[in-house]
XYZ file of C-alpha atoms in Angstrom:
750
model
C 14.392 -11.111 -71.761
C 14.568 -7.475 -70.789
C 15.898 -6.869 -67.301
C 14.117 -4.233 -65.254
C 16.141 -1.563 -63.542
C 16.097 -1.180 -59.788
C 14.064 1.976 -60.242
C 11.447 0.190 -62.359
C 11.169 -2.668 -59.872
C 10.851 -0.183 -57.018
C 8.162 1.724 -58.874
C 6.212 -1.497 -59.492
C 6.376 -2.470 -55.795
C 5.234 1.031 -54.843
C 2.223 0.820 -57.183
C 1.293 -2.646 -55.958
C 1.529 -1.506 -52.333
C -0.795 1.367 -53.185
C -3.283 -1.030 -54.821
C -3.283 -3.291 -51.750
C -4.051 -0.281 -49.546
C -6.894 0.909 -51.793
C -8.427 -2.554 -52.139
C -8.269 -3.051 -48.385
C -10.080 0.226 -47.754
C -12.828 -0.635 -50.276
C -13.432 -4.097 -48.786
C -12.035 -6.012 -51.761
C -9.765 -8.095 -49.604
C -9.598 -11.142 -51.917
C -8.176 -8.985 -54.726
C -5.651 -7.493 -52.309
C -4.549 -11.001 -51.269
C -4.160 -12.000 -54.923
C -1.858 -9.040 -55.666
C 0.176 -9.712 -52.507
C 0.569 -13.410 -53.391
C 1.711 -12.659 -56.961
C 4.319 -10.049 -56.008
C 7.817 -11.192 -56.905
C 9.342 -8.662 -54.560
C 7.957 -7.319 -51.294
C 9.259 -4.759 -48.894
C 8.281 -3.819 -45.355
C 5.669 -1.396 -46.677
C 4.073 -4.284 -48.600
C 3.661 -6.295 -45.412
C 2.401 -3.265 -43.487
C -0.179 -2.517 -46.208
C -1.404 -6.116 -46.225
C -1.622 -6.209 -42.409
C -3.787 -3.077 -42.487
C -5.944 -4.510 -45.304
C -6.555 -7.719 -43.352
C -7.376 -5.837 -40.153
C -9.735 -3.359 -41.838
C -11.728 -6.309 -43.192
C -12.002 -8.163 -39.908
C -9.288 -10.738 -40.633
C -7.221 -9.839 -37.629
C -5.987 -13.442 -37.274
C -4.529 -13.338 -40.806
C -3.007 -9.948 -40.040
C -1.250 -11.297 -36.948
C -0.030 -14.382 -38.826
C 1.497 -12.153 -41.508
C 2.992 -9.877 -38.846
C 4.694 -12.865 -37.202
C 6.090 -14.001 -40.591
C 7.609 -10.629 -41.505
C 11.346 -10.862 -42.196
C 11.893 -7.291 -40.988
C 9.565 -5.180 -38.866
C 9.721 -1.468 -38.298
C 7.812 0.790 -35.928
C 5.031 1.196 -38.504
C 4.572 -2.599 -38.552
C 3.997 -2.702 -34.804
C 1.680 0.302 -34.894
C -0.269 -1.154 -37.847
C -0.888 -4.371 -35.936
C -2.004 -2.497 -32.806
C -4.268 -0.343 -34.997
C -5.699 -3.584 -36.417
C -6.523 -4.825 -32.946
C -8.061 -1.426 -32.172
C -10.221 -1.625 -35.302
C -11.506 -5.071 -34.240
C -11.987 -4.297 -30.527
C -9.282 -6.764 -29.450
C -7.967 -4.736 -26.544
C -6.085 -7.450 -24.643
C -4.111 -8.546 -27.720
C -3.332 -4.907 -28.470
C -1.942 -4.371 -24.981
C 0.184 -7.549 -25.105
C 1.697 -6.370 -28.386
C 2.181 -2.882 -26.953
C 4.144 -4.349 -24.040
C 6.329 -6.409 -26.422
C 7.252 -3.443 -28.642
C 11.029 -2.897 -28.851
C 10.397 0.822 -29.190
C 7.383 3.119 -29.075
C 6.552 6.533 -30.391
C 3.794 8.915 -29.355
C 1.479 7.329 -31.929
C 1.924 3.912 -30.246
C 0.872 5.346 -26.892
C -2.060 7.200 -28.449
C -3.263 4.034 -30.202
C -3.251 2.085 -26.949
C -4.983 4.887 -25.050
C -7.633 5.020 -27.793
C -8.081 1.238 -27.494
C -8.966 1.633 -23.837
C -11.177 4.715 -24.235
C -13.216 3.155 -27.049
C -13.680 0.031 -24.948
C -14.823 2.108 -21.978
C -11.784 1.159 -19.857
C -11.140 4.732 -18.808
C -9.006 4.042 -15.743
C -6.505 2.030 -17.795
C -6.486 4.778 -20.422
C -5.839 7.380 -17.743
C -3.006 5.294 -16.290
C -1.273 5.117 -19.683
C -1.940 8.799 -20.285
C -0.154 9.675 -17.032
C 2.788 7.383 -17.919
C 3.433 9.048 -21.282
C 7.189 9.698 -21.490
C 6.950 12.257 -24.284
C 5.098 15.496 -24.511
C 1.415 14.792 -25.095
C -0.008 15.956 -28.386
C -3.537 17.098 -29.221
C -4.522 13.646 -30.528
C -3.735 12.076 -27.162
C -5.655 14.715 -25.198
C -8.622 14.423 -27.565
C -8.690 10.628 -27.153
C -9.104 11.074 -23.388
C -11.742 13.795 -23.783
C -13.717 11.712 -26.296
C -13.512 8.593 -24.099
C -14.965 10.268 -21.009
C -17.542 12.246 -23.005
C -18.745 9.113 -24.811
C -19.410 7.409 -21.453
C -21.411 10.422 -20.281
C -18.781 11.426 -17.720
C -18.951 15.065 -18.686
C -17.244 16.467 -15.579
C -14.145 14.326 -16.192
C -14.198 15.149 -19.895
C -14.407 18.881 -19.118
C -11.535 18.548 -16.636
C -9.262 17.113 -19.353
C -10.596 19.740 -21.748
C -9.765 22.578 -19.326
C -6.276 21.170 -18.599
C -5.417 20.783 -22.281
C -2.618 23.276 -23.082
C -3.771 24.059 -26.618
C -7.312 23.187 -27.569
C -8.289 22.695 -31.173
C -11.615 22.302 -32.902
C -11.442 18.512 -32.493
C -11.330 19.024 -28.707
C -14.473 21.154 -28.768
C -16.218 18.689 -31.074
C -15.265 15.782 -28.774
C -17.125 17.395 -25.856
C -20.038 18.273 -28.127
C -20.173 14.675 -29.416
C -20.416 13.441 -25.831
C -23.512 15.544 -25.231
C -25.222 14.677 -28.525
C -24.419 10.948 -28.466
C -25.867 10.695 -24.955
C -29.042 12.559 -25.895
C -28.178 15.583 -23.728
C -29.341 18.053 -26.348
C -30.035 20.929 -23.943
C -26.403 20.840 -22.773
C -25.312 20.270 -26.362
C -27.052 23.421 -27.603
C -25.547 25.477 -24.769
C -22.023 24.179 -25.490
C -22.493 24.641 -29.243
C -23.362 28.306 -28.699
C -20.224 28.780 -26.549
C -17.855 27.348 -29.181
C -15.377 29.985 -30.458
C -15.541 28.462 -33.918
C -17.495 25.723 -35.632
C -17.043 23.588 -38.691
C -19.416 21.348 -40.596
C -18.591 18.493 -38.174
C -19.943 20.604 -35.291
C -23.179 21.276 -37.155
C -23.499 17.613 -38.157
C -23.069 16.491 -34.545
C -25.979 18.691 -33.504
C -28.033 17.523 -36.465
C -27.376 13.868 -35.672
C -28.183 14.411 -32.000
C -31.603 15.868 -32.755
C -32.336 13.056 -35.227
C -31.386 10.424 -32.635
C -33.763 11.842 -30.016
C -36.531 12.133 -32.617
C -36.670 15.947 -32.623
C -36.917 16.383 -36.392
C -38.206 19.959 -36.135
C -35.022 21.125 -34.380
C -32.918 18.999 -36.724
C -34.512 20.664 -39.753
C -34.003 24.098 -38.197
C -30.278 23.397 -37.690
C -29.940 21.856 -41.147
C -31.238 25.032 -42.803
C -28.678 27.107 -40.850
C -25.580 25.070 -41.818
C -23.356 27.477 -43.801
C -22.004 24.827 -46.153
C -23.680 21.419 -45.635
C -21.738 18.421 -46.866
C -22.918 14.972 -47.911
C -23.050 13.846 -44.260
C -25.399 16.735 -43.444
C -27.786 15.849 -46.262
C -27.671 12.116 -45.514
C -28.259 12.630 -41.775
C -31.355 14.722 -42.451
C -32.559 12.271 -45.087
C -32.185 9.362 -42.635
C -34.053 11.346 -39.996
C -37.097 11.715 -42.226
C -36.870 8.050 -43.247
C -36.826 6.913 -39.604
C -40.213 8.503 -38.938
C -41.703 7.257 -42.201
C -41.628 10.565 -44.093
C -40.296 9.004 -47.280
C -41.598 11.801 -49.517
C -39.517 14.353 -47.562
C -36.502 12.046 -47.823
C -37.015 11.782 -51.597
C -37.198 15.575 -51.912
C -33.910 15.969 -50.041
C -32.273 13.322 -52.211
C -33.328 15.166 -55.364
C -32.126 18.526 -53.965
C -28.625 17.298 -53.082
C -26.042 19.389 -54.953
C -23.862 16.305 -55.333
C -24.358 12.652 -54.530
C -21.927 9.893 -53.724
C -22.429 6.226 -52.957
C -23.300 7.087 -49.330
C -26.195 9.283 -50.505
C -27.546 6.573 -52.792
C -27.213 3.993 -50.022
C -29.152 6.237 -47.630
C -32.076 6.553 -50.054
C -31.954 2.828 -50.775
C -32.046 2.101 -47.028
C -35.026 4.455 -46.640
C -37.046 2.480 -49.192
C -35.999 -0.818 -47.599
C -36.983 0.404 -44.133
C -40.413 1.408 -45.488
C -40.835 -1.934 -47.324
C -41.066 -0.128 -50.687
C -39.208 -2.908 -52.444
C -40.034 -1.834 -56.026
C -38.568 1.636 -55.475
C -35.583 0.053 -53.740
C -34.942 -2.190 -56.752
C -35.168 0.786 -59.123
C -32.740 2.971 -57.196
C -30.359 0.026 -56.773
C -30.297 -0.479 -60.532
C -29.895 3.267 -61.160
C -26.883 3.634 -58.851
C -23.831 4.878 -60.759
C -21.571 3.140 -58.259
C -22.199 0.369 -55.739
C -20.249 -0.737 -52.717
C -20.707 -3.631 -50.309
C -23.240 -1.577 -48.305
C -25.413 -1.175 -51.421
C -25.523 -4.913 -52.075
C -26.083 -5.752 -48.404
C -28.926 -3.227 -48.082
C -30.679 -4.591 -51.169
C -30.302 -8.181 -49.957
C -31.770 -7.105 -46.634
C -34.625 -5.424 -48.507
C -35.577 -8.661 -50.225
C -35.316 -10.506 -46.900
C -37.630 -8.030 -45.155
C -40.441 -8.664 -47.639
C -39.905 -12.435 -47.669
C -38.329 -12.669 -51.142
C -35.572 -15.041 -50.062
C -34.904 -16.534 -53.489
C -34.301 -13.072 -54.980
C -32.052 -12.216 -52.035
C -30.024 -15.390 -52.581
C -29.673 -14.666 -56.302
C -28.387 -11.180 -55.499
C -25.911 -12.579 -52.983
C -24.618 -14.999 -55.621
C -24.141 -12.069 -58.044
C -22.301 -9.934 -55.501
C -18.786 -9.240 -56.832
C -17.150 -9.366 -53.390
C -19.269 -10.887 -50.676
C -18.797 -9.669 -47.156
C -19.907 -10.970 -43.790
C -22.692 -8.392 -43.462
C -24.364 -9.488 -46.721
C -24.078 -13.167 -45.843
C -25.443 -12.497 -42.357
C -28.426 -10.631 -43.850
C -29.146 -13.689 -46.001
C -28.752 -15.979 -42.989
C -31.204 -13.835 -41.012
C -33.818 -14.308 -43.712
C -33.447 -18.069 -43.605
C -33.461 -18.063 -39.793
C -36.661 -15.984 -39.630
C -38.369 -18.525 -41.880
C -37.041 -21.598 -40.080
C -34.831 -22.669 -43.008
C -31.863 -23.574 -40.848
C -30.183 -25.928 -43.339
C -29.819 -23.092 -45.843
C -28.739 -20.693 -43.093
C -26.072 -23.195 -42.059
C -24.895 -23.481 -45.663
C -24.351 -19.710 -45.860
C -22.714 -19.685 -42.431
C -20.162 -22.289 -43.518
C -19.229 -20.152 -46.545
C -18.328 -17.072 -44.496
C -14.655 -16.152 -44.651
C -14.585 -13.714 -41.724
C -16.813 -14.570 -38.797
C -17.985 -11.693 -36.645
C -20.070 -11.782 -33.498
C -23.283 -10.925 -35.388
C -23.150 -13.933 -37.715
C -22.379 -16.269 -34.806
C -25.304 -14.851 -32.814
C -27.626 -15.145 -35.812
C -26.982 -18.881 -36.049
C -27.288 -19.402 -32.297
C -30.599 -17.503 -32.259
C -31.873 -19.487 -35.252
C -31.244 -22.856 -33.644
C -32.599 -21.624 -30.304
C -35.844 -20.425 -31.927
C -36.291 -23.871 -33.485
C -35.653 -25.566 -30.150
C -32.470 -27.198 -31.505
C -30.364 -26.464 -28.452
C -27.756 -29.158 -29.186
C -26.855 -27.349 -32.408
C -27.061 -23.948 -30.695
C -24.722 -25.177 -27.951
C -22.257 -26.496 -30.535
C -22.083 -23.109 -32.295
C -21.879 -21.289 -28.958
C -18.919 -23.365 -27.739
C -17.022 -22.824 -31.010
C -17.441 -19.056 -30.729
C -14.170 -17.462 -29.604
C -15.319 -13.953 -28.734
C -18.784 -14.213 -27.222
C -20.685 -11.063 -26.372
C -23.516 -10.647 -23.905
C -26.103 -11.276 -26.650
C -24.596 -14.738 -27.251
C -24.976 -15.694 -23.592
C -28.482 -14.228 -23.276
C -29.665 -16.064 -26.399
C -28.513 -19.381 -24.951
C -30.307 -18.701 -21.654
C -33.529 -17.846 -23.499
C -33.184 -20.874 -25.776
C -32.797 -23.349 -22.923
C -35.674 -21.699 -21.057
C -37.973 -22.068 -24.081
C -37.383 -25.837 -24.213
C -37.818 -26.191 -20.456
C -34.176 -26.968 -19.646
C -33.789 -24.476 -16.828
C -30.889 -26.377 -15.271
C -28.824 -25.730 -18.399
C -30.053 -22.140 -18.630
C -28.897 -21.586 -15.052
C -25.517 -23.193 -15.797
C -24.962 -20.822 -18.740
C -26.026 -17.906 -16.561
C -23.538 -18.867 -13.841
C -20.709 -19.165 -16.402
C -21.189 -15.573 -17.560
C -18.403 -13.184 -16.689
C -20.623 -10.124 -16.746
C -24.415 -10.102 -16.597
C -26.711 -7.380 -17.875
C -30.278 -6.656 -16.839
C -31.328 -8.586 -19.968
C -29.414 -11.640 -18.690
C -31.273 -11.554 -15.384
C -34.613 -10.962 -17.101
C -34.010 -13.890 -19.474
C -33.408 -16.179 -16.498
C -36.348 -14.832 -14.483
C -38.678 -15.088 -17.490
C -37.536 -18.674 -18.001
C -38.343 -19.579 -14.406
C -41.830 -18.065 -14.723
C -42.526 -19.755 -18.084
C -41.570 -23.116 -16.593
C -43.589 -22.733 -13.407
C -40.582 -22.198 -11.132
C -42.082 -19.156 -9.479
C -40.092 -19.267 -6.247
C -36.839 -19.391 -8.222
C -38.000 -16.350 -10.184
C -38.595 -14.346 -7.000
C -35.291 -15.471 -5.481
C -33.496 -14.369 -8.656
C -35.001 -10.886 -8.359
C -33.549 -10.647 -4.848
C -30.127 -11.880 -6.035
C -30.232 -9.414 -8.929
C -30.636 -6.569 -6.459
C -27.752 -7.891 -4.377
C -25.577 -7.792 -7.505
C -26.392 -4.109 -7.912
C -28.756 -4.429 -10.877
C -31.922 -2.325 -10.791
C -35.099 -4.100 -11.948
C -36.815 -2.749 -15.051
C -40.337 -3.127 -16.417
C -39.666 -6.665 -17.642
C -38.329 -7.717 -14.234
C -41.363 -6.323 -12.440
C -43.822 -7.899 -14.888
C -42.227 -11.341 -14.478
C -42.005 -10.975 -10.696
C -45.659 -9.977 -10.474
C -46.598 -12.924 -12.684
C -44.769 -15.231 -10.268
C -46.636 -13.676 -7.331
C -49.925 -14.112 -9.187
C -49.325 -17.818 -9.717
C -48.209 -18.300 -6.103
C -51.003 -16.089 -4.743
C -48.170 -14.354 -2.864
C -50.022 -11.134 -2.098
C -47.556 -9.602 0.360
C -44.578 -10.120 -1.953
C -46.681 -8.724 -4.793
C -47.423 -5.625 -2.725
C -43.704 -5.179 -2.047
C -43.037 -5.331 -5.777
C -45.817 -2.777 -6.297
C -44.017 -0.391 -3.919
C -40.782 -0.911 -5.872
C -42.662 -0.237 -9.110
C -43.788 3.139 -7.744
C -40.328 3.902 -6.364
C -38.643 2.934 -9.631
C -40.893 5.168 -11.727
C -42.668 2.376 -13.623
C -46.146 3.116 -12.293
C -47.270 4.358 -15.727
C -45.722 1.483 -17.667
C -48.610 -0.378 -19.307
C -46.774 -3.712 -19.310
C -46.264 -3.483 -15.535
C -49.781 -2.177 -14.814
C -51.347 -5.113 -16.640
C -49.211 -7.496 -14.575
C -50.361 -5.715 -11.399
C -54.022 -6.170 -12.369
C -53.458 -9.894 -12.914
C -51.521 -10.275 -9.658
C -54.146 -8.589 -7.495
C -56.974 -10.444 -9.260
C -55.356 -13.856 -8.813
C -54.707 -13.023 -5.155
C -58.405 -12.246 -4.714
C -57.942 -8.492 -4.278
C -60.290 -7.252 -6.981
C -60.586 -3.783 -5.438
C -56.828 -3.274 -5.839
C -56.984 -4.629 -9.382
C -59.785 -2.179 -10.201
C -57.790 0.745 -8.754
C -54.779 -0.088 -10.929
C -57.063 -0.433 -13.963
C -58.725 2.937 -13.297
C -55.348 4.694 -12.919
C -54.144 3.596 -16.361
C -54.204 6.565 -18.720
C -54.451 4.671 -21.986
C -55.134 1.005 -21.431
C -54.848 -1.589 -24.167
C -56.763 -4.782 -24.863
C -54.525 -6.639 -22.384
C -55.652 -4.286 -19.583
C -59.319 -5.054 -20.229
C -58.641 -8.774 -20.636
C -56.682 -8.921 -17.372
C -59.533 -7.477 -15.313
C -62.218 -9.513 -17.113
C -60.203 -12.689 -16.446
C -59.773 -11.574 -12.836
C -63.525 -11.276 -12.402
C -63.947 -14.708 -13.999
C -61.377 -16.284 -11.698
C -63.113 -14.914 -8.614
C -66.612 -15.938 -9.718
C -67.768 -12.387 -10.439
C -69.482 -13.197 -13.715
C -71.828 -10.216 -13.651
C -68.962 -7.746 -13.238
C -67.059 -9.456 -16.058
C -70.010 -9.110 -18.428
C -70.556 -5.458 -17.430
C -66.870 -4.685 -18.031
C -67.102 -6.444 -21.387
C -70.044 -4.169 -22.290
C -68.129 -1.074 -21.149
C -65.195 -2.132 -23.269
C -67.410 -2.288 -26.356
C -68.955 1.117 -25.554
C -65.463 2.665 -25.426
C -64.689 1.305 -28.870
C -62.161 -1.352 -27.854
C -62.504 -4.384 -30.110
C -62.386 -7.702 -28.248
C -59.933 -10.402 -29.267
C -59.798 -14.155 -28.735
C -58.434 -13.756 -25.192
C -61.313 -11.422 -24.276
C -63.869 -14.044 -25.216
C -62.064 -16.768 -23.266
C -62.224 -14.532 -20.181
C -65.849 -13.465 -20.468
C -67.103 -16.945 -21.439
C -65.187 -18.428 -18.523
C -66.837 -15.843 -16.248
C -70.272 -16.821 -17.544
C -69.425 -20.473 -16.957
C -68.259 -19.981 -13.361
C -71.303 -17.854 -12.530
C -73.923 -19.903 -14.368
C -74.819 -17.100 -16.806
C -75.878 -19.504 -19.539
C -77.953 -17.190 -21.733
C -75.356 -14.428 -21.568
C -72.671 -16.934 -22.482
C -74.616 -18.232 -25.470
C -75.305 -14.702 -26.711
C -71.668 -13.628 -26.357
C -70.448 -16.812 -28.066
C -72.781 -16.162 -31.011
C -71.628 -12.522 -31.298
C -68.047 -13.701 -31.394
C -68.468 -15.245 -34.832
C -71.363 -13.242 -36.261
C -70.431 -9.723 -35.093
C -66.668 -9.795 -34.506
C -65.827 -12.470 -37.102
C -63.547 -14.339 -34.697
C -63.371 -18.090 -35.264
C -63.682 -19.990 -31.967
C -60.649 -21.888 -30.727
C -60.584 -24.965 -28.526
C -60.444 -22.726 -25.429
C -63.744 -21.067 -26.375
C -65.474 -24.380 -26.994
C -64.147 -25.704 -23.684
C -65.718 -22.712 -21.902
C -69.040 -23.313 -23.646
C -69.046 -27.049 -22.911
C -68.278 -26.238 -19.285
C -71.018 -23.561 -19.235
C -73.687 -25.882 -20.643
C -72.436 -28.866 -18.678
C -72.500 -27.095 -15.312
C -76.081 -26.042 -16.065
C -77.019 -29.677 -16.682
C -77.554 -29.148 -20.405
C -75.344 -32.099 -21.321
C -77.191 -32.899 -24.551
C -76.454 -29.396 -25.871
C -72.858 -29.608 -24.689
C -72.375 -32.941 -26.463
C -74.038 -31.595 -29.609
C -71.673 -28.608 -29.614
C -68.655 -30.915 -29.341
C -69.996 -33.107 -32.152
C -70.586 -30.154 -34.500
C -67.292 -28.326 -33.915
C -65.175 -27.466 -36.946
C -61.997 -28.227 -35.007
C -60.745 -31.392 -33.362
C -61.764 -31.651 -29.710
C -58.901 -31.189 -27.260
C -58.299 -32.719 -23.849
C -59.670 -29.595 -22.201
C -62.984 -29.950 -24.060
C -63.371 -33.641 -23.206
C -62.290 -32.856 -19.651
C -65.025 -30.235 -19.353
C -67.641 -32.725 -20.587
C -66.323 -35.419 -18.249
C -66.364 -33.011 -15.308
C -69.947 -32.014 -16.048
C -70.947 -35.666 -16.434
C -69.413 -36.385 -13.040
C -71.296 -33.481 -11.390
C -74.631 -34.631 -12.827
C -73.748 -38.355 -12.548
C -74.402 -38.976 -16.229
C -72.456 -42.176 -16.899
C -73.414 -42.265 -20.573
C -71.656 -39.041 -21.492
C -69.041 -39.601 -18.797
C -67.901 -42.921 -20.256
C -67.781 -41.476 -23.767
C -65.906 -38.349 -22.663
C -63.430 -40.361 -20.567
C -62.703 -42.669 -23.494
C -61.995 -39.697 -25.768
C -59.981 -37.931 -23.073
C -57.694 -40.936 -22.549
C -57.216 -41.207 -26.311
C -56.020 -37.598 -26.452
C -53.986 -37.629 -23.223
C -53.227 -41.236 -22.283
C -50.264 -40.336 -20.072
C -51.802 -37.680 -17.844
C -52.518 -38.985 -14.348
C -55.151 -36.364 -13.492
C -57.419 -37.705 -16.249
C -57.456 -41.122 -14.581
C -58.088 -39.481 -11.219
C -61.114 -37.648 -12.640
C -62.466 -40.894 -14.108
C -61.839 -42.735 -10.828
C -63.698 -40.074 -8.855
C -66.672 -40.274 -11.202
C -66.948 -44.053 -10.724
C -66.471 -43.671 -6.961
C -69.267 -41.144 -6.657
C -71.524 -43.590 -8.513
C -70.502 -46.382 -6.118
C -68.830 -48.428 -8.886
C -65.855 -49.585 -6.809
C -64.876 -52.318 -9.292
C -64.392 -49.636 -11.953
C -62.387 -47.530 -9.486
C -60.054 -50.450 -8.884
C -59.662 -51.068 -12.628
C -58.625 -47.442 -13.140
C -56.055 -47.709 -10.344
C -54.661 -50.962 -11.760
C -54.429 -49.348 -15.187
C -52.470 -46.451 -13.693
C -50.041 -48.826 -11.979
C -49.566 -50.946 -15.097
C -48.742 -47.787 -17.033
C -46.157 -46.865 -14.347
C -48.072 -43.631 -13.961
C -47.703 -41.492 -10.884
C -49.832 -38.551 -9.958
C -47.745 -35.407 -9.626
C -47.509 -34.553 -5.935
C -49.625 -31.615 -4.880
C -47.821 -28.429 -3.987
C -48.963 -25.574 -1.782
C -47.458 -22.189 -1.064
C -47.929 -19.995 1.980
C -46.527 -16.594 2.884
C -44.942 -16.166 6.306
C -43.397 -12.797 7.136
C -43.142 -11.799 3.472
C -41.420 -15.067 2.540
C -42.995 -17.692 0.295
C -42.649 -21.332 1.391
C -43.486 -24.349 -0.779
C -44.907 -27.624 0.599
C -45.095 -30.958 -1.211
C -46.823 -34.189 -0.171
C -44.439 -36.673 1.514
C -41.704 -34.018 1.674
C -39.337 -35.241 4.427
C -37.498 -31.929 4.416
C -40.402 -30.078 5.996
C -40.465 -30.275 9.817
C -43.257 -32.217 11.553
C -44.305 -33.899 8.272
C -45.293 -37.151 10.015
C -47.441 -35.269 12.524
C -49.174 -33.320 9.736
C -49.889 -36.509 7.781
C -51.294 -38.193 10.903
C -53.707 -35.317 11.518
C -54.766 -35.257 7.855
C -55.391 -39.023 7.906
C -57.539 -38.608 11.003
C -59.537 -35.831 9.319
C -59.920 -37.967 6.206
C -61.303 -40.863 8.286
C -63.835 -38.595 9.973
C -64.934 -37.166 6.622
C -65.357 -40.658 5.232
C -67.336 -41.831 8.255
C -69.740 -38.906 7.795
C -70.044 -39.746 4.050
C -68.487 -36.386 3.131
C -66.998 -38.007 0.053
C -67.173 -41.402 -1.576
C -63.601 -42.230 -2.579
C -62.839 -45.567 -0.864
C -59.991 -45.895 1.571
C -56.999 -47.774 0.239
C -54.188 -48.771 2.559
C -51.428 -47.050 0.598
C -49.079 -44.083 1.166
C -50.888 -40.799 1.766
C -49.779 -39.247 -1.517
C -51.271 -42.171 -3.452
C -54.847 -42.143 -2.212
C -55.365 -38.397 -1.913
C -56.954 -37.724 -5.274
C -57.260 -33.948 -5.265
C -56.393 -32.802 -8.803
């Protein structure tokens, strides 16, 4: 056996260290681990290289484990580990390691300062900067400048820039990057023109800034002026055209590139994927001279976007070195199609979990209403971000578990406007309108400014509470906040005013909208319907057609409901016919319910029954309820008995259905039948939901429930109401018989 010399062994270790570094940079971490494991001899550089490889690929836990196992550490080891934490946004761990360092150099301090500036913790960065024992170098100054500029604190950034003893081009570019990344292109252009010198990075920053704000004309103008554009310049311009759908221009640029690398190919591939041109994406993917993990991930995402999940999975299985991004793209496809078992299978195969893959699984389970599984994933997640918390709030709200949504919300360390909006939306969706309005107040007390979503939800709550004064206050805040032209908010204002009976205000908001959408028209039509203004609803419907706005299913529900409430039978029949014959919209249960109600109210019960019998869809509770209600009005026991039987088959557990049936029998004087209905309700352990009323007093909304002992003078109120009820009965105002039971039991108002 030939013995290797010390020099040969040293050369082999050097080469293996170099391979580990290269593999780590290219994302081939498994190959790097294999080389490290097979090395007979390792030195400190070997460990440092492997620590960096782990950290660059998101395996910061493995990096720290290896760091702790090192037989001998040097300053580079400590700095490599801190750099790993920096790369993975683990600021607290970085600082703890920084404190434990036996010695530090200027690079150690600069790394820690950069950790804080990148994380937006500028005061901590400034504190370290001021504590620097050695002479500060340009890298340290530039880290501070870049940190403040990135956060949009241009005055502070300029102050550091002006105090810097010797500025370099990086310093100038750091200020410029602050302007362009924050969309301040006017200031960016001015600063760019003042720069004593520029390099291709300076030009690319301007180019990227214009692309980000959607000013492709200025971007193209700058691109043509770049003295020596590099690959980044070409790719930035190509991506700009792709973002606005100008794929032909992007293709031309790709063909004109003097040289292409894998980044260029990936950019063109991404352009085709974004535009759903999957065939062209497949071709360019196959033509690529070199592929990296981004290439594979982009192609997998392309298949996912067009619903070709099997092809995406096959590509993932062929991928030479899978990464978290590719697996997450595959998971997203399964999640979007409700295939959670397959998504879970991919999730369990991931080697390095990042926040995106965790959030994808949480969102998937939440969308399916599987909140137990979502909660399990959420609790296992070590580093949650604000998206994780917000997804859980939304998920619980969607399944009606607002107590759990509120608990998650209260556990949050930091809440964003999205967090508040998720909670407020949940309250509104679940009928907890007072809680929604209270949350808006608390949000303001926490220093968060409401946005268009907040206002829309708040106005929806006011609409359902008929809280006009609170709605008006929100309207003032809408104007003050600059959302008066937001279509989403304006539509909510129309609905609020209409439901509060202020149609003139609703009309004014509608008329002030510059470019209304179908929701705007539907909101006002529904408002007219709600207030019994059937003629106005029909006229608005006609105007809508004249202006070329095509009605949708919601439009027809609104206008048919208006015809029903106003007794416009012929108009209703004509509009219903046009719905299928002219606009090719198949009627839903809601449309049939409106028509049954329309015909029933007019006493045309035979036609109403015939319509129900000939429907292509299965009759819903609302349809049978409309027929039963009409039968009650016209005292038609034949149709009433049939409708009530069908209604109880569809909704056997809803108390209001029994109440409606009881009232019908009572009005016909069939007290034995009334008693049978009541006995049936008791045997089914069914309780009518207590009625609830809201009133506004001095801009505050108060809720009142029957038999609510919390409200003052409840007994006195009940006594007066009983007295009024007796008088009404004695004058034969209504026929429901008196039963000696608690007030909330015999009051049958639905």
